[in-house]
Amino acid sequence: MSEIKVLSKEVSELIAAGEVIDRPASIIKELLENAIDAGANIITVEIKNGGRTYIRVTDNGKGIAPDDLPVAFLRHATSKIATKRDLDSIMTLGFRGEALASICAVAKVDVLTKRLQDDYGTHYVIEGAQEKCCEQSGCPDGTTFVVRDIFYNVPARLKFLKKDSSEGNQVADLVTKLTLSHPEISFKFIRDNKVEILTAGDGKTYSAVYSVYGREFANSLLEVDYTWQDIRVTGFTVKPLSSKPNRKFQNFFVNRRYVKSKACAAALEEAYRNSIMVGKFPACVLYIEIPPNTIDVNVHPTKIEVRFSDEKLMHEAVYFAVKNALLKNDRPNEMSLEKPKRNFTDRELYSFPQEDNSVQMKFAVEENSPNTAETPHSVPAAQEFPAEEIPIPDEPPEVRRFEPAVSRVAVVPVSENEKQAGADAFLASLESPPEEKPAEKPKVPEKVTVEEINRMMSEMPLPQEPEEHSTGDFQFINQKSFERRSVVVETKKEPEKPKPVVIGELFKTYVVAQAGDEMLLMDKHAAHERYIFEKIKHDAEQLDTQMFLEPVMVLLSYDEFDALSANLETVRKLGFEIEPDVAPTVAVKGVPIILGEDNPTDIVTELAKNFIEQKHNPQLEIFDDLYHSIACKAAIKANDETSTLELQALLNAVYGNENIRYCPHGRPVLITLSKKDIEKQFKRVL
């Protein structure tokens, strides 16, 4: 009896579906990619119970033809590719033809779809790969997928699903990635009847990032726009001080497809090297546009991984793009002294100020007045202030009350006859407006002397002479007509950056200085440490070499041997003397003196590893550690006695130097505070 059997259609489809669909997020990923490929610009995603019992994806795309709908759920059915040549230029998100077949194999699916040119839509129902219903139906243009009871027929897979909250978070993360990759589409994500994500779909990347990650994350971004050998890298990366504790905020999109790439992540982190604190990782939203024939997107069932034909070129493109953004757009950290805003209640907004922190107003009466009753808001005479000495309450600028500047109002008793006379005068003024007095004629002096006439003539402005290039028929001839003129082209000079001046020192650690309308605070230890580090690193390109009496033989792997052999000139500049021997062994004849007595085997192996990873700067991590150690020991320490001249020289070396913004450990070197912010604190400006 034969032991090899052909699997039934039901079993084979369940096995194939397991490769593509493993959780609710997998279903939503496939449906969203199809909606995007259909040209939709409004997409709604709704889930209940983490997507385990209910999933709805609605789009306004081009829809599906009634005859194509049953075929779309067959395995290997797709409209994205037709021939093998199409595999070399894939620009759509879904193309494998397995998504709908895998979804209907493990869930109950309802579809409502309609094309723009059709009068009626189509309602299609399929459960466990078995068609249940196909009929005409009224529905809007586009397509709606409703998926219920995922893994209802595969209990073994159902029990491996996590809690509803965890599965829902996976869906939210997926919608986040697609929202960032397609800012021109308005996404709405509803979880258990609550809207969690809503984007404008205005095509602006910053708007999508703001909607997904919030204001604080969006305000910490630096714009990236760089092209390197037909590879364009755009998007945003964060400031070094806004780094994250993990790599979950690193988003890479290749041709608008979210991917996970070790080459891109390594290039990103190398660009932040020596500018970020230990244990922190940079975050980014980077879009990489690359010719489709240079990548392979069909190396993973979920298409989340891609393969580049030239990973070194990709590494360099991302590295240069991020490094350029950091050097060009990152600026010293600005100190903010704004008060935290407080929400005021209606009672606080419309009530009178209290006695302890606000103006006390009272209408005082004269001693001879018979009405001596005080108003409800009056205070004893001992707390009465003159008008110019009323204390101003400390209120937020957005809350302003109208308070009359009244300090004393005298109430004088008036008789009945005086009241009647005043009323008659008021009525008379309404009936006949007051007569306007004729304007007084200017007084003309009877006698005018010659001296006064000359004085008045000298004070009169001279008439402007017409230009010689006038288009009129007549042209004035004056003394300027016979002058030889020369054309002077004025070139606008860029305003020079104000030079910083040291004012003093705080706590023997922080240097206080002024540069134009800015106040500077500099950490003298961090600044001096970075200055020494850059100087050592710059001079380290031609390091002195310590030669060995006998060469040290180092055994490498074959790929390490090839990488090291191809970069012998770069290795020599770093202070190494290495010669290839019988593969995969190299002979180390000398190492940089700065390495001391460290084992050359480990160092050469690490150096070869850096070349394999296509690092733009192949210098070793151990070099940076040594440079850090030397710079930290040689730099000025906090609480050290430092003269003003030394501080001024250090400030001049640091201020305006684009390479000295952070110490080698990632701490900021310089922070600024504008004059306007200081004046706001002293209430000089509002």
XYZ file of C-alpha atoms in Angstrom, residues 4-675:
672
model
C 2.374 8.838 -0.217
C -1.060 10.401 -0.667
C -2.307 13.517 -2.366
C -3.910 15.833 0.156
C -7.525 16.718 -0.266
C -8.478 20.243 -1.339
C -9.842 21.085 2.125
C -6.650 20.047 3.947
C -4.284 21.640 1.425
C -6.171 24.929 1.566
C -6.028 24.965 5.365
C -2.271 24.332 5.280
C -1.752 27.005 2.644
C -3.934 29.454 4.591
C -1.767 28.916 7.652
C 1.194 30.360 5.772
C -0.615 33.644 5.112
C -3.271 33.971 7.855
C -2.171 33.461 11.436
C -4.167 36.171 13.284
C -6.816 38.856 12.597
C -4.135 41.395 11.702
C -3.072 39.173 8.790
C -6.582 39.280 7.325
C -6.792 43.058 7.670
C -3.377 43.468 6.066
C -4.435 41.574 2.953
C -7.776 43.389 2.682
C -6.215 46.824 3.175
C -3.550 46.172 0.547
C -6.242 45.162 -1.930
C -8.226 48.316 -1.098
C -5.168 50.508 -1.694
C -4.409 48.756 -4.978
C -8.042 49.386 -5.997
C -7.434 53.143 -5.856
C -9.440 53.926 -2.712
C -8.853 57.226 -0.905
C -11.215 56.590 2.020
C -10.861 53.344 3.986
C -12.603 52.297 7.208
C -11.449 49.411 9.399
C -13.647 48.140 12.208
C -13.005 45.238 14.582
C -14.704 43.712 17.591
C -13.149 41.432 20.190
C -9.713 42.043 18.710
C -10.972 41.004 15.258
C -11.635 37.461 16.387
C -15.424 37.648 15.877
C -15.907 40.638 13.569
C -13.803 42.468 10.956
C -15.078 45.067 8.495
C -13.001 46.801 5.811
C -14.828 49.343 3.639
C -13.291 51.309 0.766
C -14.437 53.533 -2.086
C -12.205 51.905 -4.695
C -13.093 50.722 -8.180
C -14.953 47.620 -6.975
C -15.094 44.090 -8.422
C -17.077 42.949 -11.453
C -19.884 40.474 -10.712
C -18.307 37.780 -12.901
C -14.866 38.234 -11.297
C -16.028 38.005 -7.701
C -16.270 34.158 -7.404
C -12.972 33.798 -9.271
C -11.217 36.192 -6.875
C -11.541 33.624 -4.061
C -9.771 30.887 -6.007
C -6.137 30.153 -5.201
C -3.514 31.924 -7.342
C -6.128 34.286 -8.785
C -4.891 37.866 -9.143
C -5.259 40.916 -11.368
C -1.801 42.333 -10.543
C 0.484 40.134 -12.658
C 0.051 38.058 -15.808
C 3.492 37.014 -17.052
C 6.840 36.288 -15.440
C 8.174 39.604 -16.693
C 5.750 41.362 -14.361
C 7.679 39.984 -11.392
C 10.573 42.323 -12.210
C 8.501 45.491 -11.855
C 6.000 44.913 -9.058
C 4.609 48.192 -7.695
C 1.369 46.908 -6.133
C 1.067 45.712 -2.539
C -0.802 42.472 -3.179
C 0.072 40.207 -6.088
C 0.444 36.608 -4.867
C -3.208 35.651 -5.448
C -3.514 33.802 -2.141
C -5.073 36.384 0.180
C -8.829 35.939 -0.429
C -8.507 32.177 -0.860
C -6.714 31.885 2.469
C -9.198 34.163 4.273
C -12.310 32.306 3.110
C -10.702 28.983 4.047
C -10.601 29.852 7.766
C -13.490 32.330 8.222
C -16.994 33.363 7.173
C -16.841 36.140 4.567
C -19.513 38.546 3.272
C -18.698 40.844 0.360
C -20.617 43.849 -0.949
C -19.084 45.424 -4.037
C -20.111 47.755 -6.850
C -18.320 49.399 -9.731
C -19.021 52.992 -10.729
C -20.417 52.014 -14.134
C -22.761 49.329 -12.745
C -26.382 49.990 -11.741
C -26.391 47.332 -9.041
C -23.837 45.851 -6.715
C -23.130 42.242 -5.817
C -23.541 40.429 -2.505
C -21.324 37.371 -2.165
C -21.118 34.969 0.801
C -18.473 32.262 1.218
C -17.702 30.143 4.293
C -14.845 27.670 4.618
C -14.084 28.033 0.890
C -17.672 27.010 0.106
C -19.851 29.483 -1.813
C -23.172 30.179 -0.048
C -24.734 33.092 -1.886
C -24.172 35.339 -4.914
C -26.888 37.883 -5.716
C -27.511 41.440 -6.854
C -27.718 44.038 -4.127
C -27.907 47.755 -3.618
C -24.695 49.211 -2.194
C -22.416 52.240 -2.634
C -19.456 52.306 -4.997
C -16.477 50.401 -3.679
C -16.084 47.201 -1.693
C -16.961 46.093 1.829
C -15.541 42.908 3.348
C -17.092 41.532 6.533
C -15.163 38.635 8.085
C -16.658 36.754 11.036
C -15.506 33.955 13.321
C -11.898 33.552 12.270
C -10.581 29.977 12.663
C -14.076 28.659 13.417
C -13.146 25.480 11.540
C -9.558 25.252 12.818
C -9.798 24.982 16.633
C -6.090 24.194 16.948
C -5.198 27.565 15.425
C -7.930 29.414 17.359
C -6.505 28.513 20.762
C -3.186 30.120 19.881
C -4.750 33.561 19.491
C -3.817 35.995 22.249
C -6.105 38.172 24.314
C -8.492 40.475 22.493
C -6.532 43.541 23.581
C -3.272 42.088 22.229
C -4.806 41.124 18.901
C -6.442 44.548 18.662
C -3.095 46.216 19.274
C -1.590 44.234 16.417
C -4.338 45.517 14.141
C -3.812 49.096 15.335
C -0.091 48.819 14.645
C -0.797 47.516 11.150
C -3.216 50.373 10.387
C -0.595 52.786 11.710
C 2.010 51.514 9.262
C -0.340 51.731 6.285
C -1.479 55.187 7.370
C 2.120 56.397 7.345
C 2.875 54.760 4.015
C -0.158 56.330 2.297
C -0.867 59.808 3.699
C -3.051 60.537 0.650
C -5.668 58.078 1.974
C -8.044 58.923 4.815
C -8.021 56.008 7.273
C -10.500 55.423 10.075
C -9.905 52.680 12.628
C -12.768 51.661 14.933
C -12.209 49.255 17.816
C -15.245 48.064 19.767
C -17.346 51.037 18.548
C -14.658 53.621 19.429
C -12.700 55.578 16.821
C -8.969 55.309 17.614
C -7.296 56.533 14.406
C -8.593 59.121 11.961
C -6.399 60.775 9.354
C -7.092 63.664 7.006
C -5.826 62.029 3.835
C -4.407 65.343 2.597
C -1.241 63.767 1.193
C 1.058 65.390 3.782
C 3.362 63.009 5.594
C 3.586 65.276 8.623
C -0.220 65.202 9.020
C -0.223 61.413 9.016
C 2.596 61.260 11.574
C 0.817 63.810 13.768
C -2.454 61.831 13.621
C -0.777 58.548 14.505
C 1.941 59.433 17.021
C 0.700 62.748 18.425
C 2.018 66.293 18.788
C 5.035 65.579 20.990
C 6.492 63.052 18.555
C 5.734 65.234 15.532
C 7.440 68.271 17.085
C 10.663 66.289 17.590
C 11.113 65.447 13.911
C 13.745 66.614 11.440
C 12.954 66.600 7.729
C 14.919 64.247 5.467
C 15.242 64.724 1.708
C 18.283 63.275 -0.044
C 19.122 61.495 -3.282
C 22.061 59.119 -3.656
C 22.671 57.325 -6.967
C 19.028 57.063 -8.098
C 17.856 56.225 -4.569
C 15.758 58.949 -2.982
C 15.198 59.003 0.772
C 12.550 61.327 2.193
C 10.537 61.590 5.398
C 11.445 62.438 8.965
C 13.878 61.402 11.669
C 13.914 62.468 15.319
C 16.307 64.733 17.142
C 18.953 62.846 19.134
C 17.494 64.032 22.456
C 14.085 62.584 21.476
C 15.348 59.050 20.953
C 13.297 56.050 22.094
C 14.088 53.133 24.432
C 13.509 50.571 21.647
C 13.391 50.212 17.861
C 9.606 50.006 17.543
C 9.381 53.557 16.173
C 11.694 52.862 13.224
C 9.510 52.862 10.097
C 10.994 52.137 6.674
C 8.883 52.181 3.502
C 10.347 50.943 0.229
C 8.236 52.085 -2.725
C 5.413 52.781 -0.231
C 5.594 49.257 1.209
C 6.411 48.857 4.906
C 9.413 46.576 5.306
C 11.792 45.389 7.985
C 15.373 45.854 6.829
C 18.505 45.228 8.863
C 20.550 47.230 6.359
C 18.357 50.307 6.758
C 18.261 49.998 10.556
C 22.051 49.638 10.736
C 22.540 52.702 8.520
C 20.119 54.742 10.632
C 21.839 53.912 13.907
C 25.284 54.496 12.436
C 24.203 58.019 11.414
C 23.321 58.720 15.069
C 26.574 57.281 16.344
C 28.249 59.446 19.016
C 25.165 61.714 19.117
C 22.741 59.548 21.062
C 22.730 58.285 24.627
C 23.618 54.691 25.440
C 20.544 52.465 25.553
C 18.507 54.771 23.300
C 17.508 54.190 19.679
C 16.559 56.637 16.932
C 13.031 56.780 15.538
C 12.145 57.616 11.963
C 9.551 57.591 9.207
C 11.615 57.172 6.036
C 10.397 56.619 2.484
C 12.853 54.996 0.084
C 12.173 55.225 -3.639
C 14.202 52.706 -5.602
C 13.846 51.188 -9.088
C 11.577 48.119 -8.749
C 13.962 45.912 -10.717
C 16.638 46.312 -8.006
C 14.583 44.727 -5.201
C 12.911 41.375 -4.641
C 9.653 41.649 -2.687
C 8.707 37.990 -3.064
C 11.028 36.522 -0.453
C 8.491 36.317 2.395
C 4.850 35.112 2.453
C 3.667 38.326 4.123
C 5.960 40.503 1.942
C 7.318 42.285 5.008
C 10.925 41.561 4.052
C 12.638 42.565 0.827
C 16.010 41.798 -0.714
C 18.137 44.506 -2.324
C 20.413 43.813 -5.255
C 23.014 46.187 -3.731
C 22.705 46.414 0.044
C 25.831 48.546 0.349
C 24.285 51.196 -1.897
C 21.081 51.131 0.145
C 23.082 51.420 3.369
C 24.939 54.462 2.056
C 21.761 56.158 0.833
C 20.038 55.915 4.221
C 23.218 56.848 6.109
C 23.939 59.962 4.048
C 20.288 61.066 4.083
C 19.937 60.876 7.875
C 23.403 62.290 8.550
C 22.715 65.223 6.250
C 19.414 65.929 8.038
C 21.101 65.874 11.455
C 23.874 68.253 10.371
C 21.548 70.576 8.476
C 18.381 70.754 10.571
C 19.326 69.886 14.148
C 19.822 72.974 16.260
C 20.804 73.587 19.901
C 18.037 72.784 22.320
C 15.908 75.801 23.219
C 14.864 76.246 26.819
C 11.151 76.943 27.327
C 9.893 78.944 30.281
C 6.207 78.903 29.385
C 3.784 78.343 32.238
C 1.610 75.244 32.021
C -1.846 76.180 30.901
C -4.697 75.549 33.315
C -8.310 74.940 32.415
C -10.594 77.408 34.162
C -14.137 76.626 35.184
C -17.041 78.944 34.458
C -17.174 79.922 38.109
C -13.511 80.968 38.022
C -13.951 82.904 34.785
C -16.978 84.950 35.817
C -16.476 85.351 39.554
C -14.845 88.375 41.191
C -11.233 88.043 42.296
C -10.582 86.748 45.773
C -8.992 88.780 48.530
C -5.679 86.935 48.598
C -4.499 87.293 44.992
C -6.616 89.820 43.092
C -7.679 93.416 42.912
C -10.087 94.584 45.634
C -12.488 97.185 44.298
C -14.945 99.293 46.234
C -17.050 102.287 45.597
C -16.191 104.636 48.420
C -18.574 107.351 49.550
C -17.787 110.699 51.006
C -18.155 111.180 54.725
C -20.849 113.819 54.257
C -23.022 111.519 52.135
C -26.092 110.068 53.854
C -25.776 106.795 51.840
C -22.948 105.004 53.588
C -23.889 101.425 52.675
C -21.024 99.443 51.105
C -21.317 97.238 48.027
C -21.085 93.456 48.469
C -17.505 93.520 47.135
C -16.189 96.386 49.223
C -13.357 96.083 51.692
C -12.432 98.043 54.810
C -10.811 101.415 54.308
C -7.477 100.081 55.497
C -7.219 97.936 52.309
C -8.020 100.813 49.962
C -5.419 101.407 47.238
C -4.797 104.471 45.065
C -5.402 103.965 41.355
C -1.717 103.743 40.479
C -0.942 101.210 43.211
C -3.569 98.548 42.529
C -1.785 95.162 42.463
C -2.286 93.247 39.195
C -3.355 89.615 39.622
C -1.185 86.916 38.071
C -3.474 85.480 35.380
C -2.832 83.412 32.268
C -2.741 85.546 29.113
C -5.783 83.832 27.648
C -8.049 84.876 30.546
C -8.684 88.616 30.612
C -11.381 90.316 32.635
C -12.638 93.832 32.113
C -12.019 95.667 35.357
C -12.765 99.400 35.604
C -9.808 101.391 36.874
C -11.824 103.132 39.623
C -10.411 103.825 43.022
C -12.829 106.373 44.554
C -16.231 107.608 43.394
C -17.725 110.535 45.268
C -21.539 110.562 45.667
C -22.810 114.110 46.285
C -26.432 114.761 47.415
C -28.429 116.680 44.747
C -31.697 118.608 45.269
C -34.896 118.091 43.201
C -34.562 121.481 41.430
C -31.000 120.689 40.355
C -32.094 117.303 38.999
C -34.883 118.918 36.890
C -32.498 121.562 35.521
C -29.989 118.911 34.500
C -32.669 116.875 32.721
C -33.907 119.923 30.752
C -30.367 120.716 29.638
C -29.839 117.141 28.476
C -33.061 117.143 26.381
C -32.143 120.461 24.830
C -28.786 119.074 23.760
C -30.518 116.205 21.934
C -32.923 118.511 20.029
C -30.299 120.990 18.759
C -26.682 119.960 18.373
C -24.097 122.405 19.553
C -23.025 125.038 17.023
C -19.621 124.513 15.512
C -17.219 127.343 16.048
C -15.612 128.776 12.892
C -12.034 127.782 12.451
C -9.624 130.431 13.562
C -7.622 132.072 10.822
C -3.894 131.817 11.183
C -2.327 134.960 12.423
C -0.204 136.736 9.812
C 2.554 138.928 11.126
C 2.296 142.528 10.092
C 6.022 142.790 9.199
C 8.310 140.123 7.807
C 12.030 140.665 7.802
C 14.473 139.482 5.119
C 16.155 137.145 7.589
C 12.842 135.375 8.335
C 12.132 134.957 4.600
C 15.571 133.393 4.026
C 15.073 131.102 7.002
C 11.689 129.909 5.717
C 13.108 129.364 2.224
C 15.948 127.244 3.594
C 13.531 125.068 5.557
C 11.293 124.385 2.547
C 11.928 120.986 0.830
C 13.505 121.174 -2.596
C 11.437 119.853 -5.542
C 12.515 116.470 -6.801
C 14.200 116.534 -10.181
C 12.861 114.155 -12.848
C 15.035 111.234 -13.878
C 17.058 111.540 -17.074
C 15.606 108.315 -18.441
C 12.105 109.830 -18.415
C 9.951 108.848 -21.354
C 8.516 112.358 -21.782
C 9.318 114.652 -24.716
C 10.996 117.258 -22.552
C 13.929 116.541 -20.278
C 15.382 118.813 -17.668
C 19.063 119.658 -18.007
C 20.801 120.319 -14.761
C 24.196 119.983 -13.203
C 23.760 116.188 -12.827
C 23.439 115.859 -16.606
C 27.166 116.589 -17.034
C 28.349 114.289 -14.210
C 30.021 110.982 -15.112
C 28.088 108.224 -13.410
C 29.113 104.688 -12.550
C 26.825 101.752 -11.920
C 27.266 100.261 -8.471
C 25.779 96.803 -7.905
C 24.964 96.298 -4.255
C 25.258 92.748 -3.023
C 23.438 91.838 0.137
C 25.756 90.362 2.646
C 24.452 87.707 4.937
C 24.280 88.983 8.483
C 27.212 87.801 10.473
C 26.466 85.469 13.310
C 26.846 87.333 16.614
C 29.912 86.403 18.583
C 29.225 84.852 21.985
C 30.477 86.618 25.087
C 30.938 84.817 28.392
C 28.986 86.485 31.204
C 29.773 84.127 34.048
C 29.595 80.593 35.386
C 26.928 78.733 37.368
C 27.819 76.101 39.950
C 31.313 75.872 38.406
C 29.769 73.723 35.682
C 27.542 75.750 33.359
C 28.851 78.711 31.363
C 26.427 81.627 30.946
C 26.976 83.632 27.742
C 25.205 86.035 25.414
C 25.076 85.965 21.618
C 22.901 88.682 20.131
C 19.371 88.276 21.496
C 20.021 84.811 22.906
C 21.264 83.603 26.242
C 23.488 80.523 26.075
C 24.034 77.848 28.695
C 26.969 75.531 28.007
C 28.045 72.452 29.942
C 31.793 73.001 30.023
C 32.668 69.335 30.634
C 30.418 68.028 27.835
C 31.633 70.729 25.434
C 35.311 70.150 26.151
C 34.889 66.378 26.012
C 33.267 66.521 22.558
C 35.873 69.006 21.313
C 38.729 66.686 22.326
C 36.892 63.644 20.918
C 36.468 65.282 17.484
C 40.093 66.415 17.471
C 41.405 62.939 18.267
C 39.070 61.333 15.746
C 40.125 63.763 13.025
C 43.816 63.183 13.636
C 43.301 59.421 13.856
C 43.147 59.030 10.070
C 46.935 58.650 10.073
C 47.567 56.674 13.239
C 51.036 55.581 14.281
C 51.549 51.860 13.885
C 53.196 49.518 16.356
C 54.966 46.810 14.334
C 55.290 43.246 15.654
C 58.541 41.281 15.653
C 56.625 38.356 14.185
C 53.274 38.588 12.372
C 50.201 37.312 14.187
C 48.187 34.854 12.095
C 44.421 35.394 12.404
C 41.930 32.827 11.120
C 38.751 34.363 9.672
C 35.689 33.061 7.913
C 35.727 33.191 4.124
C 33.361 36.165 3.883
C 35.413 38.051 6.504
C 38.607 37.242 4.599
C 37.133 38.550 1.314
C 35.832 41.732 2.939
C 39.164 42.490 4.623
C 41.189 41.734 1.502
C 39.094 44.160 -0.536
C 39.745 47.045 1.889
C 43.465 46.803 2.650
C 44.081 50.493 1.844
C 41.383 51.596 4.288
C 42.834 49.236 6.900
C 46.274 50.788 6.416
C 44.873 54.280 7.034
C 43.495 53.053 10.348
C 47.008 52.060 11.464
C 46.927 48.331 10.681
C 49.464 46.400 8.667
C 47.647 43.313 7.384
C 48.487 41.027 4.504
C 46.303 38.199 3.180
C 47.785 34.745 3.607
C 46.361 31.394 2.604
C 42.584 31.894 2.689
C 40.953 32.402 5.100
C 44.000 33.463 7.172
C 45.554 36.940 7.338
C 48.910 38.015 8.726
C 48.721 40.958 11.130
C 52.111 42.708 11.141
C 51.154 45.835 13.058
C 48.307 47.574 14.893
C 47.733 51.182 16.016
C 49.701 52.169 19.115
C 46.501 53.469 20.685
C 45.219 49.877 21.030
C 47.961 48.999 23.483
C 48.243 45.308 24.301
C 44.747 44.292 23.201
C 44.399 40.981 21.401
C 44.737 41.694 17.637
C 42.687 38.603 16.745
C 39.468 39.991 18.198
C 40.120 43.457 16.781
C 40.815 42.278 13.235
C 37.754 40.035 13.344
C 35.592 42.967 14.405
C 37.119 45.114 11.679
C 36.256 42.493 9.032
C 32.725 42.271 10.421
C 32.278 46.012 9.964
C 33.288 45.724 6.314
C 30.776 42.903 5.806
C 27.994 45.107 7.174
C 28.945 47.758 4.592
C 29.467 50.415 7.239
C 30.454 53.726 5.698
C 32.837 54.416 8.579
C 34.608 51.111 9.293
C 36.314 52.329 12.452
C 35.907 49.929 15.295
C 33.634 50.272 18.267
C 36.758 49.795 20.364
C 38.248 52.924 18.741
C 35.287 54.999 19.840
C 35.502 53.574 23.345
C 39.166 54.544 23.508
C 38.480 58.004 22.129
C 35.673 58.449 24.656
C 37.950 57.418 27.486
C 40.781 59.727 26.413
C 38.461 62.698 25.869
C 36.638 62.210 29.174
C 39.874 62.024 31.162
C 41.432 65.046 29.443
C 38.372 67.303 29.515
C 37.570 69.963 32.091
C 35.570 68.515 34.961
C 32.613 70.014 36.770
C 33.626 72.107 39.800
C 37.060 72.738 38.283
C 38.425 76.257 38.620
C 38.356 77.713 35.103
C 39.311 81.246 34.108
C 37.086 83.444 31.983
C 39.618 83.402 29.143
C 39.587 79.594 29.069
C 35.794 79.508 29.050
C 35.673 82.103 26.272
C 38.136 80.100 24.160
C 36.076 76.919 24.675
C 32.827 78.719 23.822
C 34.351 80.144 20.629
C 35.425 76.645 19.576
C 32.004 75.130 20.277
C 29.552 77.846 19.221
C 28.548 77.458 15.585
C 30.395 74.136 15.158
C 27.917 71.761 13.556
C 29.831 68.688 14.754
C 29.748 69.685 18.415
C 26.127 69.483 19.516
C 26.226 66.522 21.859
C 28.916 64.951 23.960
C 30.077 61.433 22.921
C 27.535 59.980 25.364
C 24.599 61.876 23.819
C 24.150 64.707 26.344
C 23.489 68.199 24.917
C 26.403 70.630 24.926
C 24.551 73.916 24.492
C 21.017 75.184 25.121
C 19.611 78.591 24.250
C 17.017 80.943 25.699
C 15.727 83.875 23.652
C 15.433 87.424 24.945
